[in-house]
Coordinates of C-alpha atoms and ligand atoms in Angstrom, one line a residue:
M1127 CA -64.8 -53.2 -99.3
E1128 CA -66.2 -53.0 -95.8
T1129 CA -68.2 -49.8 -95.2
D1130 CA -67.7 -47.8 -92.0
L1131 CA -71.3 -48.7 -91.0
V1132 CA -70.5 -52.4 -91.1
A1133 CA -67.2 -52.0 -89.3
S1134 CA -68.8 -50.1 -86.5
S1135 CA -71.7 -52.6 -86.3
K1136 CA -69.2 -55.3 -85.4
G1137 CA -68.0 -53.3 -82.4
K1138 CA -71.5 -52.7 -81.2
L1139 CA -72.4 -56.3 -81.6
V1140 CA -69.8 -57.5 -79.1
N1141 CA -71.3 -55.2 -76.5
F1142 CA -74.8 -56.6 -76.9
R1143 CA -76.4 -58.6 -74.1
M1144 CA -78.6 -61.6 -74.9
K1145 CA -81.7 -59.3 -75.0
E1146 CA -80.3 -57.1 -77.8
L1147 CA -78.9 -60.1 -79.8
K1148 CA -82.4 -61.7 -79.7
D1149 CA -84.0 -58.5 -80.7
V1150 CA -81.8 -58.3 -83.8
L1151 CA -82.4 -61.9 -84.7
T1152 CA -86.2 -61.4 -84.4
K1153 CA -86.0 -58.5 -86.8
L1154 CA -84.0 -60.6 -89.2
G1155 CA -86.4 -63.6 -88.9
L1156 CA -83.6 -65.9 -87.7
P1157 CA -83.6 -68.5 -84.9
K1158 CA -82.8 -67.2 -81.4
Q1159 CA -81.6 -70.4 -79.8
G1160 CA -78.0 -71.1 -78.7
K1161 CA -75.3 -69.6 -76.6
K1162 CA -74.3 -66.0 -76.8
Q1163 CA -71.5 -66.7 -79.2
D1164 CA -73.8 -68.6 -81.6
L1165 CA -76.1 -65.7 -81.7
V1166 CA -73.3 -63.2 -82.4
D1167 CA -72.0 -65.5 -85.2
R1168 CA -75.4 -65.8 -86.7
I1169 CA -75.8 -62.0 -87.0
F1170 CA -72.1 -61.8 -88.2
H1171 CA -72.9 -63.8 -91.2
Q1172 CA -75.5 -61.3 -92.3
L1173 CA -73.3 -58.2 -91.8
S1174 CA -72.4 -57.6 -95.4
D1175 CA -76.0 -56.3 -95.8
E1176 CA -76.2 -52.6 -94.9
G1177 CA -79.8 -53.0 -93.7
V1178 CA -78.6 -55.4 -91.0
A1179 CA -76.0 -52.8 -89.9
R1180 CA -78.8 -50.3 -89.6
I1181 CA -80.8 -52.6 -87.4
I1182 CA -77.8 -53.1 -85.2
D1183 CA -77.2 -49.4 -85.0
D1184 CA -80.8 -48.9 -83.9
T1185 CA -80.7 -51.6 -81.3
Y1186 CA -77.5 -50.2 -79.9
R1187 CA -79.0 -46.8 -79.5
K1188 CA -82.0 -48.3 -77.7
M1189 CA -79.7 -50.2 -75.4
Q1190 CA -77.9 -47.0 -74.4
I1191 CA -81.2 -45.3 -73.6
S1192 CA -82.3 -48.2 -71.5
E1193 CA -79.0 -48.3 -69.6
A1194 CA -79.3 -44.6 -68.9
A1195 CA -82.9 -45.2 -67.7
D1196 CA -81.6 -48.0 -65.4
L1197 CA -79.1 -45.7 -63.9
A1198 CA -81.8 -43.0 -63.3
I1199 CA -84.0 -45.6 -61.5
M1200 CA -81.0 -46.6 -59.3
G1201 CA -80.6 -42.9 -58.4
Q1202 CA -84.3 -42.6 -57.5
S1203 CA -84.2 -45.7 -55.3
G1204 CA -81.4 -44.2 -53.3
L1205 CA -78.8 -46.6 -54.4
D1206 CA -75.2 -45.4 -54.6
I1207 CA -75.4 -43.2 -57.7
C1208 CA -72.1 -41.6 -56.7
N1209 CA -70.1 -44.8 -57.5
V1210 CA -71.9 -45.2 -60.8
K1211 CA -70.8 -41.7 -61.7
V1212 CA -67.2 -42.6 -61.0
E1213 CA -67.4 -45.6 -63.3
M1214 CA -69.0 -43.6 -66.1
E1215 CA -66.4 -41.0 -66.0
A1216 CA -63.7 -43.6 -66.0
E1217 CA -65.2 -45.2 -69.1
D1218 CA -65.0 -41.9 -70.8
S1219 CA -61.5 -41.0 -69.5
L1220 CA -59.7 -43.0 -72.2
N1221 CA -62.0 -41.8 -75.0
L1222 CA -59.3 -41.3 -77.6
G1223 CA -61.3 -42.0 -80.6
G1224 CA -59.3 -41.6 -83.8
K1225 CA -56.2 -40.7 -81.8
I1226 CA -53.0 -42.8 -81.7
F1227 CA -52.5 -44.4 -78.3
C1228 CA -50.0 -47.2 -78.7
P1229 CA -48.2 -49.4 -76.1
C1230 CA -44.9 -48.4 -77.7
G1231 CA -45.4 -45.0 -76.1
T1232 CA -45.0 -42.9 -79.2
S1233 CA -47.7 -41.4 -81.4
L1234 CA -45.9 -41.4 -84.8
P1235 CA -48.6 -40.8 -87.4
S1236 CA -46.6 -42.0 -90.3
E1237 CA -46.8 -45.8 -89.7
S1238 CA -49.7 -48.0 -90.8
K1239 CA -52.4 -48.1 -88.1
I1240 CA -55.2 -50.3 -87.0
Q1241 CA -58.3 -49.1 -85.1
C1242 CA -60.0 -50.6 -82.0
V1243 CA -63.5 -51.7 -82.9
D1244 CA -65.0 -50.8 -79.5
P1245 CA -67.3 -47.9 -80.5
R1246 CA -66.5 -46.2 -77.1
C1247 CA -62.8 -46.4 -77.8
L1248 CA -61.8 -46.3 -81.5
V1249 CA -58.2 -45.7 -80.6
Q1250 CA -55.6 -46.2 -83.3
Q1251 CA -52.4 -48.2 -82.9
H1252 CA -49.3 -49.0 -85.0
I1253 CA -49.8 -52.3 -86.8
S1254 CA -46.1 -53.1 -86.3
C1255 CA -46.4 -52.6 -82.5
V1256 CA -49.6 -54.6 -81.8
I1257 CA -50.1 -57.2 -84.6
I1258 CA -47.4 -59.8 -84.0
P1259 CA -47.0 -62.7 -86.5
E1260 CA -47.1 -66.1 -85.0
K1261 CA -43.6 -66.9 -86.1
P1262 CA -41.0 -64.2 -85.9
M1263 CA -39.8 -62.9 -89.3
E1264 CA -43.1 -64.0 -90.9
E1265 CA -45.0 -61.3 -92.7
I1266 CA -48.4 -60.1 -91.5
R1267 CA -50.7 -61.0 -94.3
L1268 CA -54.1 -60.9 -92.6
L1269 CA -55.2 -58.3 -90.1
P1270 CA -57.7 -59.5 -87.5
P1271 CA -61.3 -58.7 -88.6
L1272 CA -62.1 -57.5 -85.0
F1273 CA -59.2 -55.7 -83.4
F1274 CA -59.4 -54.6 -79.7
C1275 CA -56.8 -52.4 -78.1
E1276 CA -55.2 -53.6 -74.8
T1277 CA -57.4 -51.5 -72.5
C1278 CA -60.5 -52.8 -74.2
R1279 CA -59.2 -56.4 -74.0
I1280 CA -58.4 -56.1 -70.3
K1281 CA -61.8 -54.5 -69.6
R1282 CA -63.4 -57.7 -70.9
A1283 CA -60.9 -60.2 -69.4
D1284 CA -62.7 -60.6 -66.1
P1285 CA -66.3 -59.6 -65.7
F1286 CA -65.9 -59.3 -61.9
W1287 CA -63.7 -56.2 -62.2
I1288 CA -64.6 -52.8 -63.7
T1289 CA -61.9 -50.5 -64.7
V1290 CA -62.2 -47.2 -62.8
A1291 CA -58.9 -45.7 -64.0
H1292 CA -55.7 -46.6 -65.7
L1293 CA -52.8 -45.8 -63.4
V1294 CA -50.1 -47.2 -65.8
S1295 CA -51.2 -47.1 -69.4
P1296 CA -50.5 -50.3 -71.4
M1297 CA -46.8 -50.6 -72.1
K1298 CA -44.8 -53.3 -74.0
L1299 CA -42.2 -55.4 -72.3
V1300 CA -38.9 -54.8 -74.0
A1301 CA -36.0 -57.3 -74.3
S1302 CA -32.6 -55.6 -73.7
N1303 CA -30.7 -58.2 -75.8
I1304 CA -31.8 -61.3 -77.7
P1305 CA -29.6 -64.3 -76.7
T1306 CA -28.0 -66.1 -79.7
D1307 CA -28.1 -69.5 -78.0
G1308 CA -31.8 -70.0 -78.5
T1309 CA -32.8 -69.3 -74.8
N1310 CA -35.6 -66.9 -74.0
P1311 CA -34.7 -63.2 -73.7
L1312 CA -35.2 -61.3 -70.5
Q1313 CA -37.9 -58.7 -71.0
K1314 CA -38.8 -55.8 -68.8
A1315 CA -41.2 -52.9 -68.3
E1316 CA -40.8 -50.3 -65.6
A1317 CA -43.0 -47.4 -64.6
A1318 CA -43.7 -44.8 -61.9
F1319 CA -47.2 -43.8 -61.2
H1320 CA -48.9 -41.3 -59.0
L1321 CA -51.8 -42.4 -56.7
T1322 CA -54.0 -39.3 -56.1
K1323 CA -55.6 -38.6 -52.8
A1324 CA -59.0 -39.2 -54.4
H1325 CA -58.0 -42.7 -55.6
S1326 CA -56.3 -43.4 -52.3
D1327 CA -59.6 -42.5 -50.5
L1328 CA -61.5 -44.9 -52.8
L1329 CA -59.2 -47.7 -51.8
Q1330 CA -60.4 -47.4 -48.2
N1331 CA -63.5 -49.0 -49.5
T1332 CA -63.0 -52.8 -49.8
E1333 CA -64.8 -52.9 -53.2
Y1334 CA -61.8 -51.1 -54.8
D1335 CA -58.4 -52.5 -55.5
V1336 CA -55.4 -51.7 -57.6
Q1337 CA -54.5 -54.5 -60.1
A1338 CA -51.4 -55.1 -62.2
W1339 CA -52.2 -56.9 -65.3
C1340 CA -50.5 -58.5 -68.3
I1341 CA -51.6 -59.8 -71.6
L1342 CA -50.0 -61.7 -74.5
L1343 CA -50.3 -59.3 -77.4
N1344 CA -51.1 -61.9 -80.0
D1345 CA -53.0 -64.2 -77.7
K1346 CA -55.5 -66.4 -79.6
V1347 CA -57.9 -65.7 -76.7
S1348 CA -58.3 -62.0 -76.8
F1349 CA -60.0 -61.5 -73.4
R1350 CA -57.7 -63.1 -70.9
M1351 CA -54.7 -62.2 -68.8
Q1352 CA -51.4 -63.9 -69.2
W1353 CA -48.1 -63.4 -67.4
P1354 CA -44.8 -64.2 -69.1
L1355 CA -42.7 -67.2 -68.1
H1356 CA -40.7 -66.6 -64.9
A1357 CA -42.7 -63.4 -64.3
E1358 CA -41.3 -61.2 -61.5
L1359 CA -43.4 -58.3 -60.4
Q1360 CA -41.9 -55.7 -58.1
V1361 CA -43.8 -52.9 -56.4
N1362 CA -41.9 -50.3 -54.5
G1363 CA -39.0 -52.7 -54.2
L1364 CA -41.1 -55.6 -52.9
L1365 CA -41.8 -58.8 -54.8
V1366 CA -45.4 -59.5 -55.5
R1367 CA -46.7 -62.9 -56.5
T1368 CA -48.3 -63.0 -59.9
V1369 CA -49.1 -66.7 -60.4
N1370 CA -49.0 -69.9 -58.4
R1371 CA -47.7 -72.2 -61.1
P1372 CA -44.2 -73.2 -61.9
G1373 CA -42.3 -70.4 -63.7
T1374 CA -42.0 -72.6 -66.8
Q1375 CA -45.7 -73.6 -67.1
L1376 CA -47.9 -71.6 -69.5
L1377 CA -51.1 -70.2 -67.9
G1378 CA -53.0 -71.2 -64.8
S1379 CA -54.9 -74.4 -64.4
N1380 CA -58.1 -73.0 -65.9
G1381 CA -56.4 -71.8 -69.1
R1382 CA -56.0 -68.2 -67.9
D1383 CA -54.1 -66.1 -65.4
D1384 CA -55.4 -63.6 -62.9
G1385 CA -54.3 -60.0 -62.3
A1386 CA -52.1 -59.3 -59.3
L1387 CA -53.7 -57.1 -56.6
I1388 CA -51.1 -54.6 -55.4
T1389 CA -53.2 -52.4 -53.2
L1390 CA -51.3 -53.3 -50.0
Y1391 CA -47.9 -52.4 -51.6
I1392 CA -48.7 -48.9 -52.7
G1393 CA -49.6 -45.6 -51.1
E1394 CA -50.7 -42.1 -52.0
G1395 CA -48.0 -40.3 -54.1
V1396 CA -45.4 -41.8 -56.4
N1397 CA -45.1 -45.6 -56.7
Q1398 CA -42.6 -47.6 -58.6
I1399 CA -43.5 -50.8 -60.4
S1400 CA -41.6 -53.2 -62.7
L1401 CA -42.3 -56.5 -64.4
S1402 CA -39.7 -58.8 -65.9
G1403 CA -40.0 -62.2 -67.5
C1404 CA -37.9 -64.7 -69.5
D1405 CA -40.0 -65.2 -72.6
A1406 CA -39.7 -64.8 -76.3
R1407 CA -43.3 -63.7 -76.9
N1408 CA -44.7 -60.1 -76.8
F1409 CA -46.4 -58.9 -73.7
C1410 CA -48.2 -55.8 -72.6
F1411 CA -48.4 -54.7 -69.0
G1412 CA -50.4 -52.1 -67.1
V1413 CA -51.9 -51.1 -63.8
R1414 CA -55.5 -50.1 -63.2
L1415 CA -57.8 -49.1 -60.4
V1416 CA -60.7 -51.6 -60.3
K1417 CA -64.0 -52.0 -58.6
R1418 CA -65.3 -55.4 -57.7
R1419 CA -68.7 -56.4 -59.1
T1420 CA -71.0 -58.8 -57.4
V1421 CA -72.4 -62.0 -59.1
A1422 CA -75.8 -60.3 -59.3
Q1423 CA -74.3 -57.3 -61.1
V1424 CA -72.4 -59.5 -63.5
L1425 CA -75.5 -61.4 -64.4
H1426 CA -77.6 -58.3 -64.8
F1427 CA -75.2 -56.7 -67.3
T1428 CA -74.6 -59.8 -69.6
Ligands
LIG391 ZN1 -46.6 -48.1 -81.6
LIG392 ZN1 -60.0 -50.0 -77.5

């Protein structure tokens, strides 16, 4: 049986930068060479030991303190602390730890649930909604050891965008009817969202954009976007391009898709958005307000 301490350590580990990973390895007397993933794996193998979990917990707390200190220094040097505040609030705004927040849109407590390992999230979702077996009708035998909810996956899918707010919470694409001739079903998700004056003002700044995103629920690569085959995105009645590949080709040339920027198609007040695709797989779709990060910022934080 995995203890809570070990489970939460896994979540903390994935947030560590190289510095924290090396600190932990030093304390464990293990080699510090290799890529980030190698370091994570090396620590992972030791995780059954509760002492290791405690070292990780300790390192995580120190990292939070040093991040807070960094922000304070930025404030003193007259940098734009106001924007930082917006981001921190946004990070907290979906803090639904222990609550059910599922892309099916219901919060039925009776079903079996799985929890997101991100320690800042810890949201619970229905296993039957988010864990999709590779072949339909196949039983789910193994739950993933590290489960991330969709908002935590999208947060990590592209380091150049920070989530400021979720305008449309993750929702599943639903097929209206399953064709019996073996062709792919038509799936669709529709939503209306309200763009506030405050968010609309933020968008005057070129660093901010509104992004529609889509992920494959049981993607082998957790942290990437993926649009369904023949994706058709409509915003306020206008078609928005999602991918520049043939509708039948899976993923873009570099093995991932990008989000679609829809800033120019929306305005303050109520906006309508819909996504359809002709695909048999399970997708999750959402809209978020994002802030662009510079290369320097990305390097500093990883
Ligand atoms: Zn659900
Ligand atoms: Zn999460």
